[in-house]
Short mmCIF file of C-alpha atoms in Angstrom, two decimals:
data_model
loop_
_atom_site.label_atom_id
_atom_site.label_comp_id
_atom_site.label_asym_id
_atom_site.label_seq_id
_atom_site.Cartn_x
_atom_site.Cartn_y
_atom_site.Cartn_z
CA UNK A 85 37.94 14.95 -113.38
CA UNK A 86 38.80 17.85 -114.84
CA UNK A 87 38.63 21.52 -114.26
CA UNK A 88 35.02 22.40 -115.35
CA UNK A 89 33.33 18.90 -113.58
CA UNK A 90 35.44 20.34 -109.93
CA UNK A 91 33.60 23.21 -110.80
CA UNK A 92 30.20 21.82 -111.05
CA UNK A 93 30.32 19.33 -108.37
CA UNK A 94 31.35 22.15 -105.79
CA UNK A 95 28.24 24.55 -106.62
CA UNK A 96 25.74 21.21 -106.13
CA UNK A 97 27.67 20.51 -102.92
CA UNK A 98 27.36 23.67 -102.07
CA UNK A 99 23.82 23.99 -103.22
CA UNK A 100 22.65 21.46 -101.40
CA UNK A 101 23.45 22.75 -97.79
CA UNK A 102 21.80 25.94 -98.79
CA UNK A 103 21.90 27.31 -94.96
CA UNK A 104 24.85 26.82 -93.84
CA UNK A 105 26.62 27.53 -96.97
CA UNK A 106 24.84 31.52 -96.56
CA UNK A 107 26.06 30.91 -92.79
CA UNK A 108 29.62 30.52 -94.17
CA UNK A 109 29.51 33.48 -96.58
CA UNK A 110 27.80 35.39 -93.67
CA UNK A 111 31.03 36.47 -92.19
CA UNK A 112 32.93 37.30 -95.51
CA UNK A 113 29.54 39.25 -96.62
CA UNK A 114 29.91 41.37 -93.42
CA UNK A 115 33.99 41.72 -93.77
CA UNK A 116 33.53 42.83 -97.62
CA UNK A 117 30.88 45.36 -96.83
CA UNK A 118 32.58 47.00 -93.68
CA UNK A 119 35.54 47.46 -95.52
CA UNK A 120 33.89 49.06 -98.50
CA UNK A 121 31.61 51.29 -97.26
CA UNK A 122 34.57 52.94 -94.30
CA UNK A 123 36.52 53.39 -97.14
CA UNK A 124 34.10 55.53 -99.10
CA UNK A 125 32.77 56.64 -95.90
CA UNK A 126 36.30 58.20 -95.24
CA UNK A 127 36.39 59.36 -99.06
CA UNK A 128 33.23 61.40 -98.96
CA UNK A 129 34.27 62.92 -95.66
CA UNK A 130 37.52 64.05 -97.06
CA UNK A 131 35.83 64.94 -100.36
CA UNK A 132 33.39 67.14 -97.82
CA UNK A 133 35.78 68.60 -95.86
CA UNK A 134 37.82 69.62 -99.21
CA UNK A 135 34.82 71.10 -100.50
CA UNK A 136 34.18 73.34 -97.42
CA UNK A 137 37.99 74.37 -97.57
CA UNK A 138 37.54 75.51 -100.98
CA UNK A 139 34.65 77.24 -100.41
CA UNK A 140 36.91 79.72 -98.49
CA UNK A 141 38.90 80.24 -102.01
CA UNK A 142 41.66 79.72 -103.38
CA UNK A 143 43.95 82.67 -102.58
CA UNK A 144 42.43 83.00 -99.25
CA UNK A 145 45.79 83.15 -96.54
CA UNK A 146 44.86 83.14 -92.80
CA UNK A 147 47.58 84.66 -90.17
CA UNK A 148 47.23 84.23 -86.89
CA UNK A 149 49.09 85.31 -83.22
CA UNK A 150 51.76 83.22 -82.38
CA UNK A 151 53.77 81.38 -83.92
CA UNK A 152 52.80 77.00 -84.51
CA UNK A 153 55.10 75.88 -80.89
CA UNK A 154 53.48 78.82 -79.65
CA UNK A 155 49.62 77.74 -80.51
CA UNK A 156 51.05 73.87 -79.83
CA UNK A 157 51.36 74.17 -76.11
CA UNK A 158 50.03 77.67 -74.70
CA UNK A 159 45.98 77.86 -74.19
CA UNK A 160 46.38 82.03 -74.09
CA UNK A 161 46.75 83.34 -77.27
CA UNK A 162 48.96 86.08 -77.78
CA UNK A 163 47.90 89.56 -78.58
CA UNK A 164 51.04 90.29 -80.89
CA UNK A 165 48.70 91.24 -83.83
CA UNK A 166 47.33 94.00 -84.45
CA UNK A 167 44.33 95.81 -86.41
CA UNK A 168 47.29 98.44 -87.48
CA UNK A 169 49.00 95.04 -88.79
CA UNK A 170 46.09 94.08 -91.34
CA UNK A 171 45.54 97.59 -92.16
CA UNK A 172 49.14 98.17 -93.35
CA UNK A 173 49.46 94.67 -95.26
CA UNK A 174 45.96 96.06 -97.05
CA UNK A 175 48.05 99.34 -98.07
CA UNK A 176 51.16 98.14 -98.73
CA UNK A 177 51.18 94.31 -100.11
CA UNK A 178 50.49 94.60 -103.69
CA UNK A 179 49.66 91.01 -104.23
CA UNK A 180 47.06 91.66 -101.54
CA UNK A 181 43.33 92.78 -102.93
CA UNK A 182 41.70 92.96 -99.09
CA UNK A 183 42.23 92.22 -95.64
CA UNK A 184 39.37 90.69 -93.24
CA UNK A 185 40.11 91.15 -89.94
CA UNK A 186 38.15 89.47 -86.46
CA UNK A 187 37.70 89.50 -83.20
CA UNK A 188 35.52 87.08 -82.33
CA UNK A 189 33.28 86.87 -78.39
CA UNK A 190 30.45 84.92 -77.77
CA UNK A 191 27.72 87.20 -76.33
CA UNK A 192 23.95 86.68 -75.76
CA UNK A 193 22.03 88.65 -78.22
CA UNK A 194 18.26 89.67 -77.05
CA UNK A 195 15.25 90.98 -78.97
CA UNK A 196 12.25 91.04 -76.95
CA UNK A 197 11.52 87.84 -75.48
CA UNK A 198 13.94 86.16 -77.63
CA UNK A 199 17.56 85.37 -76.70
CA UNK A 200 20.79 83.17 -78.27
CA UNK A 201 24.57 82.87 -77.41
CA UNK A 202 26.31 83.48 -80.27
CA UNK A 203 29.96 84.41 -82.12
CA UNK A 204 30.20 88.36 -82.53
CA UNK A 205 32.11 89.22 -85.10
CA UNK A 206 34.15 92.34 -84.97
CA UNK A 207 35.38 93.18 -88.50
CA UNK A 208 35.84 95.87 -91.16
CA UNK A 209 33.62 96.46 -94.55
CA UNK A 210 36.39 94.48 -96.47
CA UNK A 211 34.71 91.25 -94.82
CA UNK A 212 32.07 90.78 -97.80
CA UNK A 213 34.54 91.00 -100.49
CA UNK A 214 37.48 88.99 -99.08
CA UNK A 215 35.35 86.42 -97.34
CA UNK A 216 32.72 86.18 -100.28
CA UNK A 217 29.78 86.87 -98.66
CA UNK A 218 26.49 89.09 -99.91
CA UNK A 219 24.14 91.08 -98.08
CA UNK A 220 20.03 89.97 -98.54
CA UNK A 221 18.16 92.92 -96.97
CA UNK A 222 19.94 96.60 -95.89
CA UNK A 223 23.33 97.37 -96.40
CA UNK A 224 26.64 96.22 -94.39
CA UNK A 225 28.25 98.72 -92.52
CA UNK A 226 30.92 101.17 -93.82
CA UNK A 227 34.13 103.44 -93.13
CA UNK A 228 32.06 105.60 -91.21
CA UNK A 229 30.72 103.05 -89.06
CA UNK A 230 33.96 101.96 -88.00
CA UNK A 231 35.46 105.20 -87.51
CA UNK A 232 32.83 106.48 -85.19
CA UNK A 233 32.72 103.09 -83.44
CA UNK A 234 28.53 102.62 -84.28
CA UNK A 235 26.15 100.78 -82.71
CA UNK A 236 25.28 98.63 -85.49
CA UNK A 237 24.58 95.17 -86.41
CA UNK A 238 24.90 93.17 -89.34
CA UNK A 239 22.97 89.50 -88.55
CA UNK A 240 24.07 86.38 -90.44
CA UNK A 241 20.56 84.62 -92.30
CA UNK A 242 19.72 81.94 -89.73
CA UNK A 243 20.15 84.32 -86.86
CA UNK A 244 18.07 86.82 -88.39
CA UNK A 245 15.42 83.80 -88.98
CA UNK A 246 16.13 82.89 -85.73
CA UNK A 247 15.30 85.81 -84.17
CA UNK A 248 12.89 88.40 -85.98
CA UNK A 249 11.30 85.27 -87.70
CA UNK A 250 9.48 86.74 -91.00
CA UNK A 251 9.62 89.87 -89.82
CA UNK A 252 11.93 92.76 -91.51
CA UNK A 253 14.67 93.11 -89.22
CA UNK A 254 15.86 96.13 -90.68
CA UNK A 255 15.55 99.35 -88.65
CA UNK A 256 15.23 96.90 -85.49
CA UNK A 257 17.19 97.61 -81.89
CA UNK A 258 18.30 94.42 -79.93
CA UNK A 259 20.99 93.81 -77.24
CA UNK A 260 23.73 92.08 -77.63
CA UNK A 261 25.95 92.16 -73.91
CA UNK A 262 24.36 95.40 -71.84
CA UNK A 263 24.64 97.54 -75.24
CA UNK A 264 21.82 98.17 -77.86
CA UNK A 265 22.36 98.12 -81.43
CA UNK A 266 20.49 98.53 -84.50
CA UNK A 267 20.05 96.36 -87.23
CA UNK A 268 21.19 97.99 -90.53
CA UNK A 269 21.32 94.31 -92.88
CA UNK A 270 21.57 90.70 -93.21
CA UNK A 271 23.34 88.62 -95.38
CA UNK A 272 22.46 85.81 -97.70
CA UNK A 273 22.76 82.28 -95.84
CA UNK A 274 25.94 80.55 -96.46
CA UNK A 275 26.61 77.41 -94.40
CA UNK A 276 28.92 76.43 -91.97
CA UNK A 277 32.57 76.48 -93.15
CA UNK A 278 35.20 73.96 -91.21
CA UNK A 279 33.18 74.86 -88.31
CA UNK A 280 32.85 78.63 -88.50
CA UNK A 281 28.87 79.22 -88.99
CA UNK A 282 28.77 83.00 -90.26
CA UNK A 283 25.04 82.49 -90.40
CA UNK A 284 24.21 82.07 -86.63
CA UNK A 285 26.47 84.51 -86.02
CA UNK A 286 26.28 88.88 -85.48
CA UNK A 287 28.77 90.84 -87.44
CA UNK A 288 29.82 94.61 -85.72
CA UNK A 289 32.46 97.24 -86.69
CA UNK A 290 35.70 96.17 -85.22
CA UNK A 291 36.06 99.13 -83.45
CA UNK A 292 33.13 99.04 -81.79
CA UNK A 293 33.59 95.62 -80.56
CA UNK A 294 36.99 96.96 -79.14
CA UNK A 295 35.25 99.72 -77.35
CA UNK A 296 32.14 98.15 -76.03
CA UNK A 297 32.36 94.35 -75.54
CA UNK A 298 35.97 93.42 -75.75
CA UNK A 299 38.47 96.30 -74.72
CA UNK A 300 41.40 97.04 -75.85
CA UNK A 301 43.77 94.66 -74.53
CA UNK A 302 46.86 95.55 -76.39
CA UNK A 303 49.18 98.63 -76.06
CA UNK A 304 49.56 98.55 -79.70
CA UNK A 305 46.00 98.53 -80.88
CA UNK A 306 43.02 96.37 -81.36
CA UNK A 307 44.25 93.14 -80.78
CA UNK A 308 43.34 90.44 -83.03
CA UNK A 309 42.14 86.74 -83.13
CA UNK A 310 43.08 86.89 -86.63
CA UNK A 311 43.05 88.32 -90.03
CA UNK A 312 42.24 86.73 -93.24
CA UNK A 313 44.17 88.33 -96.44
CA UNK A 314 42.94 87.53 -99.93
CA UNK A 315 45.94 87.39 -102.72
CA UNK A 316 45.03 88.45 -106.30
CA UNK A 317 45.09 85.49 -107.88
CA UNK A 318 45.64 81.68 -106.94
CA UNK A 319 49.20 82.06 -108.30
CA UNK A 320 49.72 84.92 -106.21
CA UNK A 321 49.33 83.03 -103.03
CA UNK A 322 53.01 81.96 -102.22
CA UNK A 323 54.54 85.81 -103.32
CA UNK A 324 51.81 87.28 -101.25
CA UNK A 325 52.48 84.62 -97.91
CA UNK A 326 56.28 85.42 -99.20
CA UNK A 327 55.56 89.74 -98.45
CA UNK A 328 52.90 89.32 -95.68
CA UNK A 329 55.82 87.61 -93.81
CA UNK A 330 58.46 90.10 -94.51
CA UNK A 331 56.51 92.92 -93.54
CA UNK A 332 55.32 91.76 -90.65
CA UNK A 333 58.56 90.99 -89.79
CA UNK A 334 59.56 94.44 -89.85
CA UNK A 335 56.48 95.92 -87.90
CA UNK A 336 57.12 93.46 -85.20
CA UNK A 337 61.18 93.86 -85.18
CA UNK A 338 61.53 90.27 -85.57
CA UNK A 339 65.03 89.00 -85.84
CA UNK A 340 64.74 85.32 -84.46
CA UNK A 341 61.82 82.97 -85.25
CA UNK A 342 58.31 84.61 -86.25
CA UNK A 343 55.49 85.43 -83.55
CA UNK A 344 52.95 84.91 -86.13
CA UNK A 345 51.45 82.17 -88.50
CA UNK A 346 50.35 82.36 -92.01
CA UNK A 347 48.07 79.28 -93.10
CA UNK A 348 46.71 78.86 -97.01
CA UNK A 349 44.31 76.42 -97.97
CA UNK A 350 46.73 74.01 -99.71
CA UNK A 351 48.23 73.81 -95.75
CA UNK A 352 45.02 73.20 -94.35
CA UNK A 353 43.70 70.72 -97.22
CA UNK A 354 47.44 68.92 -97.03
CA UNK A 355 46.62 68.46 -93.18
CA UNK A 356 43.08 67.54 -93.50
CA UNK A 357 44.08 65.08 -96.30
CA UNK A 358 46.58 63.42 -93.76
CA UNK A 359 44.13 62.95 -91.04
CA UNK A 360 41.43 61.89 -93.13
CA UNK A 361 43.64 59.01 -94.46
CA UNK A 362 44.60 57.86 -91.56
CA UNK A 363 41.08 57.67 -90.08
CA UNK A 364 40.21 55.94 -93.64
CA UNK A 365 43.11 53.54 -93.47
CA UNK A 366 42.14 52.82 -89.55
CA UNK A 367 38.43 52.19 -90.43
CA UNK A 368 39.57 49.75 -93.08
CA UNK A 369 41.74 48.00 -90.72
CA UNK A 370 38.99 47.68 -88.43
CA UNK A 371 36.85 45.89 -90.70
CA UNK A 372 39.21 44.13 -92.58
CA UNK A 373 39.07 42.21 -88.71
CA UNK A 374 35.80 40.97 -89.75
CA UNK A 375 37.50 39.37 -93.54
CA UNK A 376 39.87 37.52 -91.08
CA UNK A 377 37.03 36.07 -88.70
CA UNK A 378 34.82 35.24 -92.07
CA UNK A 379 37.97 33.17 -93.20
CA UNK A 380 38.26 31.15 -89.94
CA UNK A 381 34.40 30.14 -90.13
CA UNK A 382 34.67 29.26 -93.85
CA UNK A 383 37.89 26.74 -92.49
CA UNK A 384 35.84 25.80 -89.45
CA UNK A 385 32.64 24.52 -91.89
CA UNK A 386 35.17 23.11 -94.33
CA UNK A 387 36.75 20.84 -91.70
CA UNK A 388 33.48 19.94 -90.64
CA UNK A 389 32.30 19.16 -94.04
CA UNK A 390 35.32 16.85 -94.08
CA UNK A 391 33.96 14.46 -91.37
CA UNK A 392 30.78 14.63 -92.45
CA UNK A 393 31.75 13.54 -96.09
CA UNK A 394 34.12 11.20 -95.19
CA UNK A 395 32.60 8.29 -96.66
CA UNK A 396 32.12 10.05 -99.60
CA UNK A 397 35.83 11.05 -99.77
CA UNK A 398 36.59 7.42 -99.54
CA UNK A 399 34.87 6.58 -102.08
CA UNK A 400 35.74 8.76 -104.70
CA UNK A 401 39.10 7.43 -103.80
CA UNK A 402 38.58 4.40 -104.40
CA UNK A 403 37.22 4.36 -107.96
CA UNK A 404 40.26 6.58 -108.89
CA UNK A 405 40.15 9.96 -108.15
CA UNK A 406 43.12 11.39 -106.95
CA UNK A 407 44.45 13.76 -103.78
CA UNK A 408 44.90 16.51 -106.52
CA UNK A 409 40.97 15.91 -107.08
CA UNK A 410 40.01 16.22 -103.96
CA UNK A 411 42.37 18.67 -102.88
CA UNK A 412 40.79 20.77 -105.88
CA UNK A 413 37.52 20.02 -104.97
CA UNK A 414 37.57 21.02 -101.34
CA UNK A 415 39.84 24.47 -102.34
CA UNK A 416 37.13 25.32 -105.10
CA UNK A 417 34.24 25.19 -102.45
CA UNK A 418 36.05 27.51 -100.24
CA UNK A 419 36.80 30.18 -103.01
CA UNK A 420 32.83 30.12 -104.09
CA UNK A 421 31.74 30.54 -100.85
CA UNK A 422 34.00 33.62 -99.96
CA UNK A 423 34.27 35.04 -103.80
CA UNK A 424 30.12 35.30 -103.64
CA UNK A 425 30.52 36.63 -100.15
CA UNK A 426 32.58 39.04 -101.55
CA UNK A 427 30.16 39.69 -104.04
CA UNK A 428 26.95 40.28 -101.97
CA UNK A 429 29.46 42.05 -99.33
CA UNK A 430 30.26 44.83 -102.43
CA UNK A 431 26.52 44.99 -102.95
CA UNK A 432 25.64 45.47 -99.79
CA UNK A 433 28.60 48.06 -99.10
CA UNK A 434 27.86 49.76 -102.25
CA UNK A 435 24.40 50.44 -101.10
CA UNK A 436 25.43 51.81 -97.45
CA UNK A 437 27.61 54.27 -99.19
CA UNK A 438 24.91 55.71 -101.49
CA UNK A 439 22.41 55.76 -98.50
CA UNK A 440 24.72 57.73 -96.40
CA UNK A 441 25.63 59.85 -99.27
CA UNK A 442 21.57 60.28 -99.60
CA UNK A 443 21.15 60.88 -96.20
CA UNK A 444 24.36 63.15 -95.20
CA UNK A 445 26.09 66.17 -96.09
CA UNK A 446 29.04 63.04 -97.00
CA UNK A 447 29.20 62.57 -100.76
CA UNK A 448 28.75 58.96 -102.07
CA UNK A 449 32.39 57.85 -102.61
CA UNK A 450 32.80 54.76 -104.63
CA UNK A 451 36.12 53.56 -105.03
CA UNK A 452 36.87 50.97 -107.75
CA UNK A 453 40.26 50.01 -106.28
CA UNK A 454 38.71 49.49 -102.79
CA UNK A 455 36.07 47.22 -104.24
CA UNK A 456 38.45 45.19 -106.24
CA UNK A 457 40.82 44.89 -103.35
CA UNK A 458 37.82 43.87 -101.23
CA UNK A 459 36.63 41.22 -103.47
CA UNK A 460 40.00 39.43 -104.59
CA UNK A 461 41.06 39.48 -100.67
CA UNK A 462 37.72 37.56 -99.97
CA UNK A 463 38.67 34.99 -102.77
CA UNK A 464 42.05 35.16 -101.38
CA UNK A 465 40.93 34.11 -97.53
CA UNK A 466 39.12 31.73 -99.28
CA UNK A 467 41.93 29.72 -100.97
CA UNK A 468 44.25 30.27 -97.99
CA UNK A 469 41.75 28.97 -95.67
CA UNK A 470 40.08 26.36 -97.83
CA UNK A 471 43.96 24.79 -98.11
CA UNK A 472 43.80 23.19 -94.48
CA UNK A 473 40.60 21.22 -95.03
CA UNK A 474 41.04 20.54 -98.68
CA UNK A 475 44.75 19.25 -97.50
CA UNK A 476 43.02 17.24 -94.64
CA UNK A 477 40.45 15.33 -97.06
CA UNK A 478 42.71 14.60 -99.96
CA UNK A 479 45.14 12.84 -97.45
CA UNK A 480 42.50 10.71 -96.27
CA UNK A 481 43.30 7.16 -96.55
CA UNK A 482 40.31 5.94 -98.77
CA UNK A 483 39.94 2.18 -96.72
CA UNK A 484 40.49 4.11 -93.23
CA UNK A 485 37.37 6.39 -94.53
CA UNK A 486 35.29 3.79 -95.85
CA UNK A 487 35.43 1.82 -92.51
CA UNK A 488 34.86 5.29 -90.28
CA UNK A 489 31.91 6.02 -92.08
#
């Protein structure tokens, strides 16, 4: 026999046990897909995730209290920076266009009969600008707003929604704490940003937020959760990192090891890439289990096919053929039945992916090296556990066979 006839006798062998040959490929189909679709499950979520980091821009630099050891294993964070901090790095760092600072509490936040928890922000006009936001109705506050410390509100699009409905909320007094402010603007709806939601959320002047909610709880100033600086260009980034460090150095008479940390987006995107790929890379693992199960059941049917065709075996032996036939026959089967496992499994996997992607914030990730892995490993299970049977029935001794059956 050659090549071509192995070929054809193993699809109407196959063929003819219709059910339990889709039984067989059941497992591989289920192995292939898993695989596929966690890997461009993870994918999209990274892709996401990236796409919400660079939504922040790309000369964004975030510096926070404390230095990393320091965040790593105290739950208090320190209150070693300072609204005097941002405002000199603003003045005096010229790759710096604008400094954001926050301080962030949750508060409730009635109007009428209507009440939500949410972040108050505590910040400074520079917030639209450096954080890239616009306003939709009124105006955000200004330079005299923070220097008077006023009672004014600027509500982020869904809270606004949330609260005043269709109604104009400009001109409006609510309560936020056991203080009343006025509503002077809200801003255009953004979307939540690697988890900060600026749209359910109530933006004040910093100052007043120091003097009514929070307090002053440094003897240097308003403390400060943060402060978010915005370079002038991308390639500004590292020089501006570079003098935001040295400066604050100085303010803070820093000889040793820095009480702060400065954080760009090609950190955070380096991390989230990391974590991501692990998770991806664990996921695949996981259902690459189910490749290694659907590899056992195709050997478990093969060896049962054996017995069952014994007779047959012995004689095809015994008009000629030899244990390389059979051998080939038997290892043929096995690769059909996990290669077109493979195949549905891709389909199949392929079509999770784009339904998640449909139905998700995750974009549809297809990778072309995952599915190519996918399918030759199935083949590959299938010729190393085909070999055992195939082995089994070409050594069959073609009299022994004949008188078993």
């Amino acid at each position: 026999m050659n090549f071509l006839e192995s070929i054809q006798m193993a699809g109407k062998t196959l063929l003819s046990n219709k059910l339990r040959s889709a039984l067989t490929m059941l497992g591989i189909v289920i192995g292939n897909a898993s695989v596929i679709a966690m890997i461009g499950i993870g994918e999209g979520g990274q892709k996401y995730v990236n796409k919400q980091l660079e939504s922040l821009g790309p000369n964004v630099l975030f510096v926070l209290p404390g230095n990393r050891e320091t965040q790593r294993i105290s739950f208090e964070v320190p209150k070693n920076l300072v609204l005097q901090d941002a405002e000199a790095i603003a003045s005096q760092v010229p790759t710096v266009v604008g400094v954001a600072p926050e301080l962030n509490r949750r508060q409730v936040v009635v109007y009428r009969n209507r009440n939500t928890d949410v972040n108050i922000i505590g910040t400074t006009p520079s917030f639209l600008s450096v954080r890239d936001f616009e306003t939709d109705k009124g105006r955000f506050f200004s330079e005299v707003d923070i220097k008077r410390s006023n009672q004014v509100v600027v509500l982020g699009g869904d809270l606004a929604e949330k609260l005043f409905g269709n109604s104009n909320a400009i001109g409006q007094q609510l309560r936020i704490g056991n203080t009343s402010f006025q509503v002077i603007g809200t801003l255009i709806a953004k979307g939540s940003s690697v988890g900060a939601d600026y749209d359910d959320a109530a933006l004040i002047p910093i100052t007043t937020s120091a003097n009514r909610l929070v307090g002053k709880n440094s003897p240097y100033g308003i403390a400060l959760d943060y402060f978010v600086a915005a370079a002038r260009d991308s390639e500004s980034v590292d020089a501006a990192e570079f003098q935001i460090t040295n400066l604050l150095r100085l303010r803070h008479k820093i000889n040793g090891e820095d009480d702060f940390t400065i954080r760009s987006q090609k950190d955070a995107l380096q991390t989230v890439g990391q974590i991501t790929g692990a998770l991806t890379i664990m996921l695949a693992a996981i259902a690459g289990i189910s490749l290694f199960v659907g590899g056992i059941g195709i050997m478990n049917i093969m060896l049962v096919s054996v017995t069952e065709r014994t007779q047959e075996i012995g004689l095809r032996k015994a008009i000629g053929a030899t244990e390389q036939d059979i051998l080939l026959q038997f290892i043929i089967e096995a690769v059909i039945v996990s290669a077109a496992g493979g195949l549905v499994g891709t389909a199949v996997g392929v079509s999770g992916i784009l339904l998640v992607g449909a139905l998700t914030p995750l974009e549809a990730a297809l990778s072309p090296t995952a599915i190519t892995m996918a399918v030759g490993v199935s083949g590959g299970i299938g010729l190393f556990f085909g070999v055992v049977p195939a082995r089994r029935a070409a050594k069959l001794d073609p009299i022994v066979a004949l008188r078993s059956a």
